[in-house]
CSV table of C-alpha atoms in Angstrom, one decimal:
chain,number,residue,atom,x,y,z
Q,1,MET,CA,0.4,0.0,0.0
Q,2,ALA,CA,1.4,2.7,-1.0
Q,3,PRO,CA,1.4,6.1,1.0
Q,4,GLU,CA,1.1,9.5,-1.5
Q,5,THR,CA,1.9,12.4,1.1
Q,6,ASN,CA,4.9,14.9,1.7
Q,7,ILE,CA,5.7,17.3,3.6
Q,8,ILE,CA,7.2,21.0,4.7
Q,9,ASP,CA,6.0,23.2,6.9
Q,10,TYR,CA,5.1,26.2,4.3
Q,11,GLU,CA,2.4,28.8,5.2
Q,12,THR,CA,-0.1,31.0,3.7
Q,13,THR,CA,-3.3,32.8,4.6
Q,14,ALA,CA,-6.3,32.1,2.9
Q,15,PRO,CA,-7.0,34.0,0.0
Q,16,THR,CA,-10.7,35.0,0.8
Q,17,ALA,CA,-12.5,35.0,3.8
Q,18,GLY,CA,-15.1,32.0,4.2
Q,19,ARG,CA,-17.0,30.5,6.6
Q,20,LEU,CA,-14.3,28.3,8.0
Q,21,ALA,CA,-11.1,29.3,9.0
Q,22,PRO,CA,-8.6,27.7,6.6
Q,23,PHE,CA,-8.3,24.2,7.0
Q,24,ASP,CA,-4.5,23.3,8.7
Q,25,PRO,CA,-2.9,19.9,8.7
Q,26,LYS,CA,-0.9,20.3,11.4
Q,27,THR,CA,-3.9,21.2,13.7
Q,28,PRO,CA,-3.6,18.9,16.8
Q,29,GLU,CA,-7.1,17.6,17.0
Q,30,LEU,CA,-6.1,15.9,13.6
Q,31,LEU,CA,-3.9,13.6,15.4
Q,32,LEU,CA,-6.2,12.5,17.6
Q,33,ASP,CA,-9.9,12.4,16.5
Q,34,PRO,CA,-9.8,14.0,12.8
Q,35,TYR,CA,-13.6,12.8,11.9
Q,36,PRO,CA,-15.6,16.0,13.8
Q,37,MET,CA,-13.4,18.2,11.7
Q,38,PHE,CA,-13.7,16.5,8.6
Q,39,HIS,CA,-17.5,16.7,8.6
Q,40,ARG,CA,-17.8,20.2,9.4
Q,41,TYR,CA,-15.5,21.1,6.4
Q,42,ARG,CA,-17.6,18.7,3.8
Q,43,ALA,CA,-21.0,20.2,5.2
Q,44,CYS,CA,-20.2,23.9,4.9
Q,45,GLU,CA,-17.0,23.9,2.4
Q,46,PRO,CA,-16.3,21.0,0.5
Q,47,VAL,CA,-14.3,22.3,-1.7
Q,48,HIS,CA,-11.8,24.3,0.3
Q,49,TRP,CA,-8.8,26.5,0.0
Q,50,GLY,CA,-6.7,26.0,3.3
Q,51,LEU,CA,-3.2,25.8,4.5
Q,52,SER,CA,-0.3,23.5,3.1
Q,53,GLY,CA,2.5,21.1,4.7
Q,54,LEU,CA,3.2,20.1,0.8
Q,55,ALA,CA,7.0,20.6,0.0
Q,56,GLY,CA,6.8,23.2,-2.6
Q,57,TYR,CA,3.4,24.8,-2.0
Q,58,ALA,CA,2.1,27.4,0.7
Q,59,GLY,CA,-1.4,26.3,0.2
Q,60,ALA,CA,-3.4,24.2,-1.3
Q,61,TRP,CA,-7.5,22.8,-1.8
Q,62,TYR,CA,-8.8,20.1,0.6
Q,63,ILE,CA,-11.2,18.2,-1.2
Q,64,PHE,CA,-13.6,16.6,1.9
Q,65,ARG,CA,-16.3,14.6,-0.4
Q,66,HIS,CA,-16.6,11.3,-2.1
Q,67,ALA,CA,-18.1,12.4,-5.1
Q,68,ASP,CA,-15.3,15.3,-5.8
Q,69,ALA,CA,-12.8,12.7,-5.0
Q,70,VAL,CA,-13.9,10.6,-7.8
Q,71,ALA,CA,-13.8,12.9,-10.0
Q,72,ILE,CA,-10.6,14.0,-9.5
Q,73,LEU,CA,-8.9,11.2,-9.4
Q,74,ARG,CA,-9.9,9.7,-12.2
Q,75,ASP,CA,-9.4,12.7,-14.2
Q,76,ASN,CA,-6.4,13.1,-16.5
Q,77,ARG,CA,-6.1,16.7,-15.7
Q,78,PHE,CA,-4.8,15.8,-12.5
Q,79,GLY,CA,-1.6,13.7,-11.6
Q,80,LYS,CA,1.3,13.4,-9.0
Q,81,GLU,CA,4.4,15.7,-11.2
Q,82,ARG,CA,4.1,19.7,-10.9
Q,83,ARG,CA,4.1,20.9,-14.6
Q,84,GLY,CA,4.0,24.3,-14.9
Q,85,VAL,CA,4.5,25.0,-11.1
Q,86,LYS,CA,7.1,27.7,-10.2
Q,87,PHE,CA,9.1,28.3,-7.4
Q,88,SER,CA,10.6,31.5,-5.9
Q,89,SER,CA,11.9,32.9,-2.8
Q,90,GLY,CA,8.5,33.5,-1.2
Q,91,GLY,CA,5.2,36.0,-0.9
Q,92,GLN,CA,1.9,35.7,-0.7
Q,93,ARG,CA,0.1,32.6,-2.2
Q,94,THR,CA,-3.5,32.4,-3.8
Q,95,PRO,CA,-5.0,30.1,-6.3
Q,96,GLY,CA,-3.3,30.2,-9.9
Q,97,SER,CA,0.0,31.7,-9.1
Q,98,PRO,CA,1.8,28.7,-7.8
Q,99,ALA,CA,4.6,30.6,-5.9
Q,100,ALA,CA,6.3,29.3,-2.9
Q,101,PRO,CA,9.6,28.9,-1.2
Q,102,PRO,CA,11.9,26.4,-2.6
Q,103,ILE,CA,12.8,23.1,-1.6
Q,104,PRO,CA,15.8,23.0,1.1
Q,105,GLU,CA,19.1,22.3,0.5
Q,106,ALA,CA,18.8,19.1,3.1
Q,107,ALA,CA,16.1,17.8,1.2
Q,108,LYS,CA,17.0,17.8,-2.2
Q,109,PRO,CA,18.9,14.4,-2.4
Q,110,PHE,CA,15.4,12.8,-0.9
Q,111,PHE,CA,13.6,14.5,-3.5
Q,112,MET,CA,15.9,13.6,-6.6
Q,113,THR,CA,15.6,10.0,-5.3
Q,114,ALA,CA,11.7,10.2,-4.6
Q,115,ARG,CA,10.8,12.3,-7.8
Q,116,ASN,CA,11.2,8.5,-9.9
Q,117,TRP,CA,9.1,6.4,-7.3
Q,118,VAL,CA,6.2,5.3,-9.9
Q,119,VAL,CA,3.5,6.9,-7.0
Q,120,HIS,CA,5.1,10.1,-7.9
Q,121,ARG,CA,5.1,9.8,-11.6
Q,122,ASP,CA,2.3,10.2,-14.4
Q,123,PRO,CA,1.7,8.9,-17.8
Q,124,PRO,CA,3.6,7.9,-20.0
Q,125,SER,CA,6.5,7.3,-17.5
Q,126,HIS,CA,3.9,5.9,-14.7
Q,127,THR,CA,2.2,3.7,-17.6
Q,128,ARG,CA,6.0,2.4,-18.4
Q,129,LEU,CA,7.0,2.0,-14.7
Q,130,ARG,CA,3.6,0.8,-13.7
Q,131,SER,CA,3.4,-1.7,-16.3
Q,132,LEU,CA,7.0,-3.3,-15.4
Q,133,MET,CA,6.2,-3.8,-11.6
Q,134,ASN,CA,2.7,-4.9,-12.3
Q,135,ALA,CA,4.5,-7.3,-14.1
Q,136,ALA,CA,7.0,-8.5,-11.5
Q,137,PHE,CA,4.2,-7.9,-8.4
Q,138,THR,CA,1.7,-10.0,-10.2
Q,139,HIS,CA,-1.3,-12.1,-8.3
Q,140,ARG,CA,1.0,-15.6,-8.1
Q,141,ALA,CA,3.8,-13.9,-6.8
Q,142,VAL,CA,1.5,-12.3,-3.5
Q,143,GLU,CA,-0.7,-15.6,-3.3
Q,144,ARG,CA,2.7,-17.3,-3.2
Q,145,MET,CA,3.3,-15.7,-0.3
Q,146,ARG,CA,0.3,-16.9,1.9
Q,147,PRO,CA,2.1,-19.7,3.7
Q,148,ARG,CA,4.7,-17.8,4.2
Q,149,VAL,CA,2.9,-14.9,5.9
Q,150,GLU,CA,0.7,-17.7,7.9
Q,151,GLU,CA,4.1,-18.5,9.5
Q,152,MET,CA,5.5,-15.1,9.9
Q,153,VAL,CA,2.0,-14.5,12.0
Q,154,HIS,CA,2.5,-17.7,14.3
Q,155,MET,CA,6.0,-16.8,14.7
Q,156,LEU,CA,5.6,-13.5,16.0
Q,157,LEU,CA,2.7,-15.1,18.6
Q,158,ASP,CA,4.9,-17.5,19.3
Q,159,ARG,CA,7.2,-14.7,21.2
Q,160,VAL,CA,4.6,-13.0,22.9
Q,161,ALA,CA,2.5,-16.1,24.0
Q,162,ASP,CA,3.7,-16.4,27.5
Q,163,ARG,CA,3.6,-12.7,28.1
Q,164,GLY,CA,0.0,-12.6,28.0
Q,165,GLU,CA,0.4,-9.1,26.9
Q,166,MET,CA,2.2,-7.1,24.4
Q,167,ASP,CA,2.7,-4.0,22.6
Q,168,PHE,CA,0.2,-4.9,19.4
Q,169,ILE,CA,2.3,-2.6,17.0
Q,170,ALA,CA,5.9,-2.9,18.0
Q,171,ASP,CA,5.7,-6.8,18.6
Q,172,PHE,CA,3.0,-7.3,15.6
Q,173,ALA,CA,1.9,-4.9,13.4
Q,174,TYR,CA,5.0,-3.0,12.5
Q,175,PRO,CA,7.6,-6.4,11.7
Q,176,LEU,CA,5.0,-8.3,10.0
Q,177,PRO,CA,5.4,-6.5,7.3
Q,178,VAL,CA,8.9,-6.0,7.4
Q,179,LEU,CA,9.7,-9.7,7.6
Q,180,VAL,CA,6.9,-10.0,4.6
Q,181,ILE,CA,8.4,-7.1,2.1
Q,182,THR,CA,12.1,-8.2,3.0
Q,183,GLU,CA,11.6,-11.7,1.7
Q,184,MET,CA,9.2,-11.2,-1.0
Q,185,LEU,CA,12.1,-8.8,-2.1
Q,186,GLY,CA,14.9,-11.2,-1.0
Q,187,LEU,CA,16.6,-8.9,0.7
Q,188,PRO,CA,19.6,-10.2,2.8
Q,189,ASP,CA,18.3,-10.7,6.8
Q,190,GLU,CA,21.5,-9.0,7.7
Q,191,ASP,CA,20.8,-5.9,5.7
Q,192,ARG,CA,16.9,-6.0,7.0
Q,193,PRO,CA,17.9,-3.6,10.5
Q,194,ARG,CA,19.4,-1.5,8.1
Q,195,PHE,CA,16.9,-1.2,5.7
Q,196,GLU,CA,14.6,-0.7,8.9
Q,197,ARG,CA,16.3,2.4,10.0
Q,198,TRP,CA,16.6,4.1,6.4
Q,199,SER,CA,12.5,3.6,6.2
Q,200,GLN,CA,12.2,4.8,9.3
Q,201,ASP,CA,13.8,8.0,8.6
Q,202,LEU,CA,11.9,8.5,5.9
Q,203,GLN,CA,8.7,7.9,8.0
Q,204,ALA,CA,9.7,10.6,10.4
Q,205,ILE,CA,8.8,13.0,7.5
Q,206,ASP,CA,5.7,15.1,8.1
Q,207,LEU,CA,3.8,17.9,8.7
Q,208,LYS,CA,6.7,19.7,10.5
Q,209,THR,CA,9.9,18.0,9.5
Q,210,THR,CA,13.1,20.3,10.7
Q,211,GLU,CA,16.1,20.7,8.3
Q,212,GLU,CA,17.8,17.6,10.2
Q,213,THR,CA,15.0,15.4,9.6
Q,214,TRP,CA,15.1,16.3,5.5
Q,215,ARG,CA,19.2,16.0,6.4
Q,216,GLN,CA,18.9,12.7,7.8
Q,217,ALA,CA,16.3,11.1,5.4
Q,218,SER,CA,18.4,11.8,2.5
Q,219,HIS,CA,21.4,10.3,4.1
Q,220,SER,CA,19.4,7.3,4.4
Q,221,ILE,CA,18.3,7.3,0.7
Q,222,GLU,CA,21.9,8.0,-0.3
Q,223,GLU,CA,22.9,4.7,1.8
Q,224,ALA,CA,20.2,2.3,1.0
Q,225,LYS,CA,20.5,3.2,-2.8
Q,226,ALA,CA,24.5,2.2,-3.0
Q,227,THR,CA,23.5,-1.0,-1.4
Q,228,LEU,CA,20.2,-1.6,-3.9
Q,229,TYR,CA,22.4,-1.4,-6.7
Q,230,ASP,CA,25.2,-3.7,-5.2
Q,231,LEU,CA,22.6,-5.8,-4.5
Q,232,ILE,CA,21.0,-5.4,-8.8
Q,233,ALA,CA,24.4,-6.1,-9.6
Q,234,GLU,CA,24.7,-9.4,-7.7
Q,235,ARG,CA,21.4,-10.4,-8.9
Q,236,ARG,CA,22.2,-9.9,-12.3
Q,237,CYS,CA,25.1,-12.6,-12.1
Q,238,GLN,CA,22.8,-14.8,-9.7
Q,239,PRO,CA,19.5,-14.6,-9.7
Q,240,ARG,CA,17.2,-16.0,-7.3
Q,241,ASP,CA,13.5,-16.3,-6.7
Q,242,ASP,CA,12.8,-12.9,-5.5
Q,243,LEU,CA,11.5,-9.6,-6.6
Q,244,ILE,CA,14.8,-7.8,-6.8
Q,245,SER,CA,15.8,-10.7,-9.6
Q,246,ASP,CA,12.6,-10.4,-11.4
Q,247,LEU,CA,12.7,-7.0,-11.8
Q,248,VAL,CA,16.5,-7.3,-13.2
Q,249,GLN,CA,15.7,-9.8,-15.4
Q,250,LEU,CA,12.3,-7.7,-16.8
Q,251,GLN,CA,15.5,-4.9,-17.5
Q,252,GLY,CA,17.8,-7.1,-19.5
Q,253,GLN,CA,15.0,-8.5,-21.3
Q,254,GLY,CA,14.7,-4.8,-22.6
Q,255,ALA,CA,12.5,-3.2,-20.5
Q,256,GLU,CA,12.5,0.5,-20.4
Q,257,ILE,CA,13.7,1.6,-17.1
Q,258,SER,CA,16.9,3.0,-16.2
Q,259,ASP,CA,19.0,1.9,-13.4
Q,260,GLU,CA,19.0,5.0,-11.0
Q,261,GLU,CA,14.6,3.9,-11.7
Q,262,LEU,CA,15.3,0.5,-10.6
Q,263,VAL,CA,17.1,1.1,-7.7
Q,264,ALA,CA,14.2,4.5,-6.4
Q,265,ASN,CA,11.6,2.1,-6.9
Q,266,ILE,CA,12.7,-1.3,-5.4
Q,267,PHE,CA,13.3,1.0,-2.0
Q,268,PHE,CA,9.9,2.4,-2.5
Q,269,LEU,CA,8.3,-1.1,-2.2
Q,270,PHE,CA,9.8,-1.4,1.3
Q,271,PHE,CA,9.7,2.1,2.2
Q,272,ALA,CA,6.2,2.4,1.1
Q,273,GLY,CA,4.3,0.2,-1.6
Q,274,ALA,CA,4.0,-3.0,-0.4
Q,275,GLY,CA,5.7,-2.8,3.3
Q,276,LEU,CA,6.0,-0.8,6.0
Q,277,GLU,CA,3.9,2.6,6.6
Q,278,THR,CA,0.5,1.8,5.5
Q,279,THR,CA,-0.1,-2.0,6.3
Q,280,VAL,CA,1.4,-1.3,9.9
Q,281,GLY,CA,-1.8,1.4,10.0
Q,282,PHE,CA,-4.1,-0.5,8.5
Q,283,ILE,CA,-3.1,-3.5,10.6
Q,284,GLY,CA,-2.8,-1.5,13.9
Q,285,ASN,CA,-5.9,0.4,13.0
Q,286,GLY,CA,-7.8,-2.2,12.5
Q,287,ALA,CA,-6.8,-4.3,15.6
Q,288,LEU,CA,-7.8,-1.2,17.6
Q,289,ALA,CA,-11.2,-0.5,15.7
Q,290,LEU,CA,-12.0,-4.6,16.4
Q,291,LEU,CA,-11.2,-4.1,20.3
Q,292,GLN,CA,-13.2,-0.4,20.9
Q,293,HIS,CA,-16.0,-2.6,19.1
Q,294,PRO,CA,-16.4,-5.6,20.9
Q,295,GLU,CA,-19.7,-6.9,19.1
Q,296,GLN,CA,-17.9,-6.5,15.3
Q,297,MET,CA,-14.9,-8.8,16.7
Q,298,SER,CA,-17.3,-11.9,18.2
Q,299,LEU,CA,-19.4,-11.8,15.1
Q,300,LEU,CA,-16.1,-11.8,12.9
Q,301,THR,CA,-14.3,-14.7,15.7
Q,302,LYS,CA,-17.9,-16.3,15.6
Q,303,ALA,CA,-17.7,-17.1,12.1
Q,304,LEU,CA,-14.1,-18.1,11.6
Q,305,VAL,CA,-14.7,-20.5,14.7
Q,306,ALA,CA,-17.5,-22.3,12.4
Q,307,ASN,CA,-15.0,-21.9,9.2
Q,308,ASP,CA,-17.0,-19.4,7.8
Q,309,THR,CA,-14.1,-17.1,5.9
Q,310,SER,CA,-16.6,-14.8,4.2
Q,311,LEU,CA,-16.8,-12.0,6.4
Q,312,MET,CA,-13.3,-11.2,6.6
Q,313,ALA,CA,-13.4,-9.8,3.2
Q,314,THR,CA,-16.1,-7.3,4.1
Q,315,ALA,CA,-14.4,-7.0,7.8
Q,316,VAL,CA,-10.5,-6.1,6.1
Q,317,ASP,CA,-12.7,-3.1,4.0
Q,318,GLU,CA,-14.5,-2.2,6.7
Q,319,MET,CA,-11.2,-1.3,8.5
Q,320,LEU,CA,-9.7,0.7,6.0
Q,321,ARG,CA,-12.6,2.6,5.3
Q,322,PHE,CA,-13.3,3.6,9.0
Q,323,GLU,CA,-9.8,4.3,9.4
Q,324,SER,CA,-7.8,4.7,7.1
Q,325,PRO,CA,-4.0,4.6,7.2
Q,326,VAL,CA,-3.4,7.1,4.2
Q,327,GLN,CA,-6.0,9.8,5.0
Q,328,MET,CA,-4.4,12.6,2.5
Q,329,THR,CA,-3.4,12.0,-1.1
Q,330,ASN,CA,-2.0,14.7,-3.7
Q,331,ARG,CA,-2.7,16.1,-7.1
Q,332,THR,CA,-1.5,18.9,-9.2
Q,333,ALA,CA,-4.1,20.4,-11.9
Q,334,PHE,CA,-2.4,20.8,-15.4
Q,335,GLU,CA,-5.1,23.1,-16.3
Q,336,ASP,CA,-8.5,24.8,-14.9
Q,337,VAL,CA,-10.8,22.8,-13.5
Q,338,GLU,CA,-14.3,23.5,-11.9
Q,339,ILE,CA,-15.4,21.2,-8.8
Q,340,GLY,CA,-17.8,21.3,-6.6
Q,341,GLY,CA,-18.8,25.3,-7.8
Q,342,GLN,CA,-15.3,26.2,-7.3
Q,343,THR,CA,-12.6,27.0,-10.0
Q,344,ILE,CA,-9.1,25.0,-9.6
Q,345,ARG,CA,-6.3,27.0,-11.6
Q,346,SER,CA,-3.9,25.1,-13.7
Q,347,GLY,CA,-0.8,24.7,-11.6
Q,348,ASP,CA,-2.9,24.5,-8.1
Q,349,SER,CA,-2.1,22.1,-5.1
Q,350,VAL,CA,-4.6,19.6,-4.2
Q,351,LEU,CA,-5.1,17.2,-1.2
Q,352,VAL,CA,-7.8,14.6,-1.5
Q,353,VAL,CA,-8.8,13.9,2.0
Q,354,LEU,CA,-9.4,10.6,2.0
Q,355,GLY,CA,-10.2,10.1,5.8
Q,356,ALA,CA,-12.8,12.6,5.4
Q,357,THR,CA,-14.4,11.0,1.8
Q,358,ASN,CA,-14.2,7.4,3.3
Q,359,ARG,CA,-16.8,8.8,6.1
Q,360,ASP,CA,-19.0,10.6,3.6
Q,361,PRO,CA,-23.1,10.0,4.5
Q,362,GLU,CA,-23.6,10.5,1.0
Q,363,ALA,CA,-21.4,7.2,0.2
Q,364,PHE,CA,-22.0,5.7,3.4
Q,365,PRO,CA,-24.6,5.5,5.4
Q,366,ASP,CA,-24.3,6.1,9.1
Q,367,PRO,CA,-20.5,6.4,8.5
Q,368,ASP,CA,-19.0,6.5,11.5
Q,369,ARG,CA,-20.7,3.4,12.5
Q,370,PHE,CA,-18.0,0.7,12.5
Q,371,ASP,CA,-20.0,-2.4,10.5
Q,372,ILE,CA,-17.5,-5.6,9.5
Q,373,ASN,CA,-20.7,-6.5,7.4
Q,374,ARG,CA,-21.1,-3.6,5.3
Q,375,HIS,CA,-21.3,-4.3,1.7
Q,376,GLN,CA,-21.8,-1.3,-0.6
Q,377,ASN,CA,-17.9,0.0,0.9
Q,378,ARG,CA,-16.2,1.9,-2.4
Q,379,HIS,CA,-13.4,3.6,0.0
Q,380,HIS,CA,-10.7,5.2,-0.9
Q,381,ALA,CA,-7.8,3.8,1.1
Q,382,PHE,CA,-6.1,2.3,-2.0
Q,383,GLY,CA,-6.8,5.6,-4.3
Q,384,LEU,CA,-8.8,5.0,-7.3
Q,385,GLY,CA,-7.6,5.9,-10.7
Q,386,PRO,CA,-4.1,5.1,-12.4
Q,387,HIS,CA,-2.5,5.8,-9.2
Q,388,TYR,CA,-4.6,3.0,-7.3
Q,389,CYS,CA,-2.1,1.0,-4.4
Q,390,LEU,CA,0.2,-1.5,-6.5
Q,391,GLY,CA,0.7,-3.3,-3.2
Q,392,ALA,CA,-3.3,-3.6,-2.6
Q,393,PRO,CA,-3.2,-7.1,-2.9
Q,394,LEU,CA,-0.4,-7.8,-0.6
Q,395,GLY,CA,-1.8,-5.2,1.9
Q,396,ARG,CA,-5.1,-7.3,1.9
Q,397,LEU,CA,-3.6,-10.6,2.3
Q,398,GLU,CA,-1.4,-9.5,5.3
Q,399,GLY,CA,-4.9,-8.6,6.7
Q,400,GLU,CA,-6.7,-11.3,6.2
Q,401,VAL,CA,-4.1,-13.8,7.3
Q,402,ALA,CA,-2.8,-11.6,10.2
Q,403,PHE,CA,-6.8,-11.7,12.1
Q,404,ARG,CA,-7.4,-14.7,11.6
Q,405,ILE,CA,-4.5,-16.0,12.9
Q,406,LEU,CA,-5.0,-13.8,15.9
Q,407,LEU,CA,-8.4,-14.2,16.5
Q,408,GLU,CA,-7.8,-17.6,16.3
Q,409,ARG,CA,-5.1,-18.0,18.7
Q,410,LEU,CA,-5.7,-15.1,20.7
Q,411,PRO,CA,-9.5,-15.0,21.3
Q,412,ASN,CA,-9.6,-12.9,24.6
Q,413,LEU,CA,-7.6,-10.4,22.7
Q,414,ALA,CA,-8.2,-6.6,24.8
Q,415,LEU,CA,-7.0,-3.3,25.6
Q,416,ARG,CA,-4.7,-3.2,28.5
Q,417,ALA,CA,-6.9,-0.8,31.1
Q,418,ASP,CA,-3.8,0.8,32.0
Q,419,ALA,CA,-2.2,1.9,29.0
Q,420,LEU,CA,-4.1,4.2,26.6
Q,421,PRO,CA,-3.0,3.8,22.7
Q,422,GLN,CA,-0.7,6.6,21.2
Q,423,TRP,CA,-1.3,7.7,17.8
Q,424,GLY,CA,1.6,8.8,15.4
Q,425,ASN,CA,2.0,12.7,15.0
Q,426,ASN,CA,1.5,12.9,10.7
Q,427,ALA,CA,-1.8,14.1,10.3
Q,428,ALA,CA,-1.6,12.5,6.6
Q,429,ILE,CA,-0.4,9.3,7.6
Q,430,ARG,CA,-2.9,7.9,10.6
Q,431,SER,CA,-1.1,4.9,12.3
Q,432,LEU,CA,-0.3,4.1,16.1
Q,433,LYS,CA,3.0,4.5,17.8
Q,434,SER,CA,1.6,2.3,20.8
Q,435,LEU,CA,-1.4,-0.2,21.3
Q,436,PRO,CA,-0.9,-2.1,24.6
Q,437,VAL,CA,-3.0,-4.9,24.9
Q,438,SER,CA,-3.5,-8.2,27.0
Q,439,PHE,CA,-4.8,-11.9,26.2
């Protein structure tokens, strides 16, 4: 599951006075419970010009309504690249006149690599890279991981079985996708801690990123690239049954991808596209939703006891909708477009607030109710359109396997009364830092 966020602290004022204050993604209330605020903006200003944390922009259009999100995410007049965006040394920013402080010097190595990620490219480059990634990241490649994912889940639970309690994030939700994507890519076990550290340095990028954070992220991505160049050279000589070998083989057969693009996207798969940040959020957020709604957890447990796995698919979708790991995804307007009565000008930044669109009452009856039997569930947790998450099949598989085995082995799983869940500090990625549980 791929994060589509980013994120420097640039501020501006709203171009015109509205009924609501300019939406600010750094508002502390968004970290604890963003949904009341989302409901207010959706009801009053569903297409709203507010403050922006997006690198290179000082303001953005926020989209809070499901129908508007569908229109934008499927419209080729919006994309991920910054066509026509002008950077300046400062000044006021209004819709239609892209101007913002330049990207900090410390952040440039990160952005030079991240711009090659498939998630940040538009056709024809996106089409070229996406077809290559899809060729290696097939349904077969994902499904063949199912037995290993089951083994990994059991192994992680075996480690804590005698303790009677654990931090669900540190002991389970985080290590599981690390183990899965490391094996799928074919990364050496001895390199795993380094890839984890490099990934964590990138995950530290949030709406309040400092120059030191950018410097560390840039340093880590350069170290990761150096390691991956060596691994690619090794796989050319000695291919194995893993994703890196598959991608190298496709390149050798004439696939149009440079070594720089190949390295960047292999690291992207580890960092976000199929591995860590959003999958940790999905499994952790889903567990919290079940624990806070014991009647729903009981329904799912009873179905599994009866060997009925049909409820798991709808339960997974409801977890993704109810607490979407990716709360915001960005686009840039390539030409003037009217959405929801507002004219979005060419070059304007657009942030589709997935956390809000997935709780839109026009699309989801009683949207604040967690219902694992919800069948009409057209959520946007994996995005929509050409940038639909490449890692969605793997994320679903990990979730289905994890929750099935969890509920089978730990039927008395409960929140610890003496410790509270702790949310991360990035409003664009909704993920728990800690979830103390007992069993």
